[in-house]
Tab-separated table of C-alpha atoms and ligand atoms in Angstrom:
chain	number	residue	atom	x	y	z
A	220	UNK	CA	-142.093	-220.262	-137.010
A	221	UNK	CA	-143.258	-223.920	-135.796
A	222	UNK	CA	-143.555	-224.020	-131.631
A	223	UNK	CA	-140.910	-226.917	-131.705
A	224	UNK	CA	-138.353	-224.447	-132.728
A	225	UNK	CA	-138.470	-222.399	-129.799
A	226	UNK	CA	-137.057	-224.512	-127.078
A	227	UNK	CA	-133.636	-224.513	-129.009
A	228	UNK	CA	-133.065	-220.866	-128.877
A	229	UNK	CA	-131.943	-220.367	-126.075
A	230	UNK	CA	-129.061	-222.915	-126.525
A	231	UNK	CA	-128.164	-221.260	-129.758
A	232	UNK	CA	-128.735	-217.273	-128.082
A	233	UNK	CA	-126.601	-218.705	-124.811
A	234	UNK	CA	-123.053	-218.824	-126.207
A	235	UNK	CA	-123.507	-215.087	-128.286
A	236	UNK	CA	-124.640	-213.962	-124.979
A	237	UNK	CA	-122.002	-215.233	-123.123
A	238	UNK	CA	-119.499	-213.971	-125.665
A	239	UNK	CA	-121.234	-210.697	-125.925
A	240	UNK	CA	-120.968	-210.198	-122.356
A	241	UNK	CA	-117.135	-211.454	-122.409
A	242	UNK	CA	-116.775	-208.672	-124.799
A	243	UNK	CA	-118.039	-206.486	-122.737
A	244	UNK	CA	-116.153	-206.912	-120.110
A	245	UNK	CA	-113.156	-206.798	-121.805
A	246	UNK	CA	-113.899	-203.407	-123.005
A	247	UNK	CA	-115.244	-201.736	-119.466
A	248	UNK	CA	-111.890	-203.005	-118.290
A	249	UNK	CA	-109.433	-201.847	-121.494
A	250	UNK	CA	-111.801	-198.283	-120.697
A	251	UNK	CA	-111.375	-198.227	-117.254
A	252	UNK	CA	-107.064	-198.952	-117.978
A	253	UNK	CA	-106.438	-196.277	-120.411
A	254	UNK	CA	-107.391	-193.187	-118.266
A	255	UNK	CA	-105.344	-194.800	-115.265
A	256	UNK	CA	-102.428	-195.717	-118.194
A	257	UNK	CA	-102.791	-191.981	-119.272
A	258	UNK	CA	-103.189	-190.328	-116.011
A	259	UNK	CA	-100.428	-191.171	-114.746
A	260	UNK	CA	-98.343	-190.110	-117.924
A	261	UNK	CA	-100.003	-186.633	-118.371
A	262	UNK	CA	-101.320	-184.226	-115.641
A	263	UNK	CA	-104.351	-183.679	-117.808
A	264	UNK	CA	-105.580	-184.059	-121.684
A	265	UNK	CA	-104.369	-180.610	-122.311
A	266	UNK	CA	-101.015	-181.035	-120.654
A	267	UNK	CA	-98.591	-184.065	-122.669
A	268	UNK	CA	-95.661	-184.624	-121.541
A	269	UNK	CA	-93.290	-185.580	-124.792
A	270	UNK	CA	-92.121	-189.015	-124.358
A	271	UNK	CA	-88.527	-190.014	-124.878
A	272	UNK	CA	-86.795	-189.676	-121.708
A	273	UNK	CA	-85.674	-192.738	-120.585
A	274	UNK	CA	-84.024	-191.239	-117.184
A	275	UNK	CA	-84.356	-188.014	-114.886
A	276	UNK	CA	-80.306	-187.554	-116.406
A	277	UNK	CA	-80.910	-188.384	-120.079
A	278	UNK	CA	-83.736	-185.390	-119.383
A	279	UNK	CA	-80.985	-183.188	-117.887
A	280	UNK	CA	-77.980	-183.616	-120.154
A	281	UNK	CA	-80.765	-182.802	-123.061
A	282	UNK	CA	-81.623	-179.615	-121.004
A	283	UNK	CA	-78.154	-178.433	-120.337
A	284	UNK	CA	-77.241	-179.131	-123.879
A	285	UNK	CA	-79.450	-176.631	-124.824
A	286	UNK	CA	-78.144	-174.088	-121.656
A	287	UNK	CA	-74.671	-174.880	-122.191
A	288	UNK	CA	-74.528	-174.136	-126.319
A	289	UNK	CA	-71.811	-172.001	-126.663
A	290	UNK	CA	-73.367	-169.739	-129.474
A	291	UNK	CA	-76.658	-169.968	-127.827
A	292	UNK	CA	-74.983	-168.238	-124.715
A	293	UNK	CA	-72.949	-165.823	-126.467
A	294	UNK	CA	-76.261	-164.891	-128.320
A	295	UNK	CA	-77.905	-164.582	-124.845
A	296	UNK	CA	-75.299	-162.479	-123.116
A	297	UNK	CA	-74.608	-159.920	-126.292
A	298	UNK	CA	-77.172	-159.350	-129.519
A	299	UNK	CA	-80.523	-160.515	-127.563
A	300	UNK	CA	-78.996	-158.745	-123.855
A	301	UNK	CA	-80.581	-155.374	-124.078
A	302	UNK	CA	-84.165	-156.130	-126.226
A	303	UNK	CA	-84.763	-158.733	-123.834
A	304	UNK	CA	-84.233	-157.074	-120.553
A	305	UNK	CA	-85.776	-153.926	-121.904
A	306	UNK	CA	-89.089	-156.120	-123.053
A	307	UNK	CA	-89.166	-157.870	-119.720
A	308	UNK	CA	-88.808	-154.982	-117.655
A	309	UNK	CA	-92.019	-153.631	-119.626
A	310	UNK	CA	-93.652	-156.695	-118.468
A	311	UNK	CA	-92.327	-156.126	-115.095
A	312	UNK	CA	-93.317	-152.335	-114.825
A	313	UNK	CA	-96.739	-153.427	-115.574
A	314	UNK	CA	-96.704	-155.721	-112.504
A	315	UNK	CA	-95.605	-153.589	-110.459
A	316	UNK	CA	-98.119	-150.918	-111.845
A	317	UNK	CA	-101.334	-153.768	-110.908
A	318	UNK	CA	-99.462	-153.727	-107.406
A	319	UNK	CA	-98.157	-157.391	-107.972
A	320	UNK	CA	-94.755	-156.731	-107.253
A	321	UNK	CA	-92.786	-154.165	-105.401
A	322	UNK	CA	-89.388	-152.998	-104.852
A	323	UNK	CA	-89.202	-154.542	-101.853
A	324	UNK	CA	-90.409	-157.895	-103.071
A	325	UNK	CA	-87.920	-160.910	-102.741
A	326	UNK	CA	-88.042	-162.277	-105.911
A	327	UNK	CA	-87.180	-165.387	-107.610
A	328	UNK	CA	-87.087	-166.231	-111.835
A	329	UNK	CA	-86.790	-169.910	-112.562
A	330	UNK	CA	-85.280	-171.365	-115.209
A	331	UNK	CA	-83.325	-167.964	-115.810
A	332	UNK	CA	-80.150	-168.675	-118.143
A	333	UNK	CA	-78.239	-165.607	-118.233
A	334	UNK	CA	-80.440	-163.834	-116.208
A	335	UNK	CA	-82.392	-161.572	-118.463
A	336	UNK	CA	-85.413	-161.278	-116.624
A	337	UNK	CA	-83.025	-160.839	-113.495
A	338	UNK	CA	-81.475	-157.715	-114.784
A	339	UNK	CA	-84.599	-156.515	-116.028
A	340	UNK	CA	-85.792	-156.688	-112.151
A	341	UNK	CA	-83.067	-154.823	-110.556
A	342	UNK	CA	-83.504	-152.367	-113.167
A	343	UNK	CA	-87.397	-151.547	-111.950
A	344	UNK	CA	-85.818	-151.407	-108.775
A	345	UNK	CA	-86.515	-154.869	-107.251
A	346	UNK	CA	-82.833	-155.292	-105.957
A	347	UNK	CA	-83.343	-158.350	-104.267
A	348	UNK	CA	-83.697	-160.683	-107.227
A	349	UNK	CA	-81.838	-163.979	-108.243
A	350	UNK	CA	-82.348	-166.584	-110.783
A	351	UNK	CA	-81.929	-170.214	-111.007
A	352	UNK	CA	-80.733	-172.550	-113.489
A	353	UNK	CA	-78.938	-175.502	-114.137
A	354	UNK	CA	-75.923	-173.646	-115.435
A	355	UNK	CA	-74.956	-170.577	-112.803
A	356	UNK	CA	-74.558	-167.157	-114.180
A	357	UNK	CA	-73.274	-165.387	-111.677
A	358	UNK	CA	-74.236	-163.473	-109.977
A	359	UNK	CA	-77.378	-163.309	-111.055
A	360	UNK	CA	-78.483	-166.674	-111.600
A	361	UNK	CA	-77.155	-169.367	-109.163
A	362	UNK	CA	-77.394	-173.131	-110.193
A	363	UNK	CA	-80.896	-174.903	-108.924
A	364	UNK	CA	-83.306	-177.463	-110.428
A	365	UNK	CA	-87.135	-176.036	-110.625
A	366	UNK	CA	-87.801	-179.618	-109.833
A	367	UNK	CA	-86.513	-179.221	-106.484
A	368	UNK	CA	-85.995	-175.321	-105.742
A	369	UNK	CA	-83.156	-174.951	-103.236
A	370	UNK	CA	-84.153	-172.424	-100.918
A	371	UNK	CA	-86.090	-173.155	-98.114
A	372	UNK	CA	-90.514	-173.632	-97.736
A	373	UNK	CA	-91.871	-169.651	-97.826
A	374	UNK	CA	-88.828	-167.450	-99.029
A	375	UNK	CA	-90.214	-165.754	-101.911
A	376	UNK	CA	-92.789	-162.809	-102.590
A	377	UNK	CA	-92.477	-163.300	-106.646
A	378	UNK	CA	-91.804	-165.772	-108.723
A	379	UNK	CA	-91.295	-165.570	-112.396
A	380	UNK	CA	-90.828	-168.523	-115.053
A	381	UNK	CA	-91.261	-168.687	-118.438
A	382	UNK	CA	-89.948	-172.394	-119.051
A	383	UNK	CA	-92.646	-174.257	-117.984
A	384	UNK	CA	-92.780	-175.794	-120.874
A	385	UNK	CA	-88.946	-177.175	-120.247
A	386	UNK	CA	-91.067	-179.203	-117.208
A	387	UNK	CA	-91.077	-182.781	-117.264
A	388	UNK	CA	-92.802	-182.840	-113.810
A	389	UNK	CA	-95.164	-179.852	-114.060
A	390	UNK	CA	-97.196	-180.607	-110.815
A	391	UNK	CA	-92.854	-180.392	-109.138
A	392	UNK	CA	-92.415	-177.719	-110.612
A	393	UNK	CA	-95.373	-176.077	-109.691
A	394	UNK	CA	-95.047	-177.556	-106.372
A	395	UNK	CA	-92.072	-176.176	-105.988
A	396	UNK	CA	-93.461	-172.436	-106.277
A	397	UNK	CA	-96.201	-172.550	-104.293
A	398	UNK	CA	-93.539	-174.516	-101.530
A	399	UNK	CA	-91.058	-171.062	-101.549
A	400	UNK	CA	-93.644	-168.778	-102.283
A	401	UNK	CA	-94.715	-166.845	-99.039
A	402	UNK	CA	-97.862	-166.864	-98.225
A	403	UNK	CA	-99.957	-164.126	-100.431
A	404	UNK	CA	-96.497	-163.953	-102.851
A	405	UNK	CA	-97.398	-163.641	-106.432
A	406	UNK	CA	-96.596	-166.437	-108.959
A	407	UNK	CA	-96.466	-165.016	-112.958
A	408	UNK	CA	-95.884	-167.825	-115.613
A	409	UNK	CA	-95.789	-166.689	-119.099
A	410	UNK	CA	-96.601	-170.096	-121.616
A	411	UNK	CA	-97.496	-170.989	-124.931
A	412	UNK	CA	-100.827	-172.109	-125.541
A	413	UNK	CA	-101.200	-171.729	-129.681
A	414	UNK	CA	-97.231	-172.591	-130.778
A	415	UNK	CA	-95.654	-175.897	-130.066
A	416	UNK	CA	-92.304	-174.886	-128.399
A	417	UNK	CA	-89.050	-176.344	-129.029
A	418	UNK	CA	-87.140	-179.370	-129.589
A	419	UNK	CA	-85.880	-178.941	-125.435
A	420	UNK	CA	-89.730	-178.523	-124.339
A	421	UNK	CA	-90.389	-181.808	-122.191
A	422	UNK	CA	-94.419	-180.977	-121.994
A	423	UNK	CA	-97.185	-178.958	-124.362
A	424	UNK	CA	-99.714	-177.080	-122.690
A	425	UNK	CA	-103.141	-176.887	-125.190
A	426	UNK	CA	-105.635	-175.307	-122.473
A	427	UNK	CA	-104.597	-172.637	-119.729
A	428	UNK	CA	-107.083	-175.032	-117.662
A	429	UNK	CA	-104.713	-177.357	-117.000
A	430	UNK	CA	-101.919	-175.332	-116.022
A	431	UNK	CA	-104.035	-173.599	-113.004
A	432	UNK	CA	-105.363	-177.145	-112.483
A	433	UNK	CA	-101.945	-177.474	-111.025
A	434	UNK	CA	-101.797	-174.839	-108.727
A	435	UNK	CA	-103.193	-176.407	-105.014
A	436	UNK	CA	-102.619	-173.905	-102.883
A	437	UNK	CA	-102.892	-170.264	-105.333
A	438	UNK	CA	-106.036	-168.351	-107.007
A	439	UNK	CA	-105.380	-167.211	-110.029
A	440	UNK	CA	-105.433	-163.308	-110.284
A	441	UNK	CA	-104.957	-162.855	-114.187
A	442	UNK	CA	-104.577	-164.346	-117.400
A	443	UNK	CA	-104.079	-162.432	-120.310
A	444	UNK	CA	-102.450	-162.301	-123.673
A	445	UNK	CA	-98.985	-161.157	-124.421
A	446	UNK	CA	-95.994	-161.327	-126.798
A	447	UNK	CA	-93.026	-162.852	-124.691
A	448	UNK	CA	-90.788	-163.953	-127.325
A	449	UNK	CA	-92.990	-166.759	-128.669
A	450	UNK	CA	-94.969	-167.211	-125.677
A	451	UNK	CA	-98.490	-165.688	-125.904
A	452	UNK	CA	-99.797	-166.295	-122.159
A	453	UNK	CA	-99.374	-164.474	-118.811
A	454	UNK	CA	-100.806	-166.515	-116.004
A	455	UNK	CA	-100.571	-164.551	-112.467
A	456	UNK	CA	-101.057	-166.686	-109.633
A	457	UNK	CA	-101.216	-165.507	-105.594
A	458	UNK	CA	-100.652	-168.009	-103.204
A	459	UNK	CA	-103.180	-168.579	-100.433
A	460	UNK	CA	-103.127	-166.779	-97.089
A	461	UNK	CA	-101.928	-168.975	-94.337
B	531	NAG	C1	-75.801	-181.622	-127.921
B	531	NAG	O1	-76.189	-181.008	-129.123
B	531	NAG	C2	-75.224	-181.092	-130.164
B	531	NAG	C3	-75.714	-180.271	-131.314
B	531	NAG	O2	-77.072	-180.439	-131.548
B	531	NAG	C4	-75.030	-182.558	-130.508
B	531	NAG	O3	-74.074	-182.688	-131.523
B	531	NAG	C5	-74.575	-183.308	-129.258
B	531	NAG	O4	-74.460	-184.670	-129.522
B	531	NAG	C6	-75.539	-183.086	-128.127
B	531	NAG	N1	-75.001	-183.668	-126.918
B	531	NAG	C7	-75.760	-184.313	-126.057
B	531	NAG	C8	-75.056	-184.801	-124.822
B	531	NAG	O5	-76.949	-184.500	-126.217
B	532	NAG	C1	-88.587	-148.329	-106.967
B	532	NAG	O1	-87.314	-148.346	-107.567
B	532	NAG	C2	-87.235	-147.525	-108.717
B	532	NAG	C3	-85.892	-147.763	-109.380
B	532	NAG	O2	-84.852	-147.705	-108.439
B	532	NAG	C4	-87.477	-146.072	-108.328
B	532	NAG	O3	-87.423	-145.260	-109.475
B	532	NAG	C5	-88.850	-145.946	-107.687
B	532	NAG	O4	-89.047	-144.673	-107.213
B	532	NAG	C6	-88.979	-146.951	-106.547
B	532	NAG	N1	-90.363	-146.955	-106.100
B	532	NAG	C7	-90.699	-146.862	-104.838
B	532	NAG	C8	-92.147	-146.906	-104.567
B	532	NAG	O5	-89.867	-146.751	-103.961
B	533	NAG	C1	-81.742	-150.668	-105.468
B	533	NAG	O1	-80.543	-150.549	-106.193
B	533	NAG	C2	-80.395	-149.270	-106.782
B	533	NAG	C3	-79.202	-149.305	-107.683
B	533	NAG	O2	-78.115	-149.928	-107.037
B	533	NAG	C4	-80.305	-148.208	-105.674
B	533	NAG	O3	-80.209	-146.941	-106.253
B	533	NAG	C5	-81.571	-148.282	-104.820
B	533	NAG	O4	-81.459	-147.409	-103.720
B	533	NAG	C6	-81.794	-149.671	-104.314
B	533	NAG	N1	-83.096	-149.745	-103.655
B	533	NAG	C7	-83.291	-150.337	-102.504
B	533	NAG	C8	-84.696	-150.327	-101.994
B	533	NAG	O5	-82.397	-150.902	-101.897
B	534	NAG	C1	-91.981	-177.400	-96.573
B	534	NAG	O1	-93.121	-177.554	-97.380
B	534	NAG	C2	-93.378	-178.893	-97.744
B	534	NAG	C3	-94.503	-178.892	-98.767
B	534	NAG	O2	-95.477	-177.971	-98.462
B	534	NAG	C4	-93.703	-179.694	-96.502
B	534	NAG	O3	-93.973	-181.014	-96.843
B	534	NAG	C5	-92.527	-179.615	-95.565
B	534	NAG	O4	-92.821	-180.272	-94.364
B	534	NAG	C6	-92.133	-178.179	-95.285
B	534	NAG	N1	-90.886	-178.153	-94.563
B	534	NAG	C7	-90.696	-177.415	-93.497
B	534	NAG	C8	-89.318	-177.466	-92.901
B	534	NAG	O5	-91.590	-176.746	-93.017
């Protein structure tokens, strides 16, 4: 290499560096948009909420299609009645074996249907139980949203869901909980970590992580494995002391 030459590098290195650094820019800024971008569609990685909802309503009349199927409800309230409230009150008796919930508790299952898990309740002997959905059943499920609970901040001593996954808003609905729970009231979700659920589902849920990543204001007490008709997870949450 002959001296001359050197004096012309740097005109030849200036524009690649200057378009190298362009580059770079470009891509700290696309990196630092896509987590924002993706943030503030999911909760977490391991929570997705499935896209497709153009409105709160579209997301409604998609739910209460499902609620309001006529064969699905006959179904419901007949063939499944009695293995379904005898399976959940199994799951309850165990609760209330671990001291998680009592026959005095006030009690609360979200996202209830026909009120399955509601029967199965009174029949352990917690009388004063009532579900929510967006279709009443009385009188053991009256209508309510999980996105916005109507009962009043602290009325609850156990909640019970099992249609998380039916969340579009999991930190509302979650939210919502831990806002009627009482202080020390026990919160038990039951979710599906290893199965995608249905075509209603508005979220999947890949790590139990990011569920109790939602809670704010609850430890979590328990997670364990169980068979709850195609949901493998119980979660059991207690809400903080005040
Ligand atoms: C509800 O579901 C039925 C059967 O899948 C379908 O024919 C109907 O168009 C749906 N209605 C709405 C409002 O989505
Ligand atoms: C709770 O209620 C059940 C069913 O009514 C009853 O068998 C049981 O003795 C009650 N337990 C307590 C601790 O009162
Ligand atoms: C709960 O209801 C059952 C059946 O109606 C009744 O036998 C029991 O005494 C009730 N328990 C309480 C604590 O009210
Ligand atoms: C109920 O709880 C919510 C959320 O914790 C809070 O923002 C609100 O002020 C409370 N309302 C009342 C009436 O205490």
């Amino acid at each position: 290499m002959k001296p001359a030459d050197f004096p012309k590098l740097p005109l030849i290195v200036k524009p690649f560096i200057l378009s190298l650094f362009l580059s770079l820019s470009l891509l700290a800024f696309l990196s630092l948009q896509t987590p924002r971008h993706t943030l503030k569609k999911d909760p977490s990685p391991d929570l997705k909420i499935r896209p497709g909802y153009s409105s709160y309503d579209a997301y409604i009349q998609r739910q209460l299609n499902k609620t309001l199927n006529p064969k699905l409800r006959q179904i419901w309230t007949t063939r499944d009645w009695n293995r379904k409230v005898h399976v959940f009150s199994g799951f309850f008796d165990s609760l209330k074996q671990r001291k998680l919930l009592f026959n005095e508790s006030k009690a609360l299952c979200i996202g209830a249907r026909v009120g399955q898990e509601v029967a199965a309740l009174k029949r352990v002997g917690v009388n004063d139980s009532v579900g929510i959905d967006l279709v009443p059943y009385p009188p053991l499920v009256m209508k309510g949203d999980f996105h916005h609970q109507p009962f009043d901040n602290e009325t609850f001593d156990f909640e019970f869901s099992n249609v998380f996954d039916h969340a579009l808003y999991p930190k509302k609905f979650v939210g919502e909980i831990e806002r009627t729970l009482k202080p020390n009231g026990i919160c038990v979700l039951h979710v599906t970590l290893s199965r995608r659920a249905d075509k209603y589902s508005a979220n999947d849920l890949y790590n139990v992580k990011s569920l109790i990543e939602l809670f704010k204001q609850s430890e979590v007490v328990k997670v364990r494995s169980v068979d709850g008709f195609g949901l493998d997870t119980e979660v059991v949450f207690r809400k903080n002391k005040k």
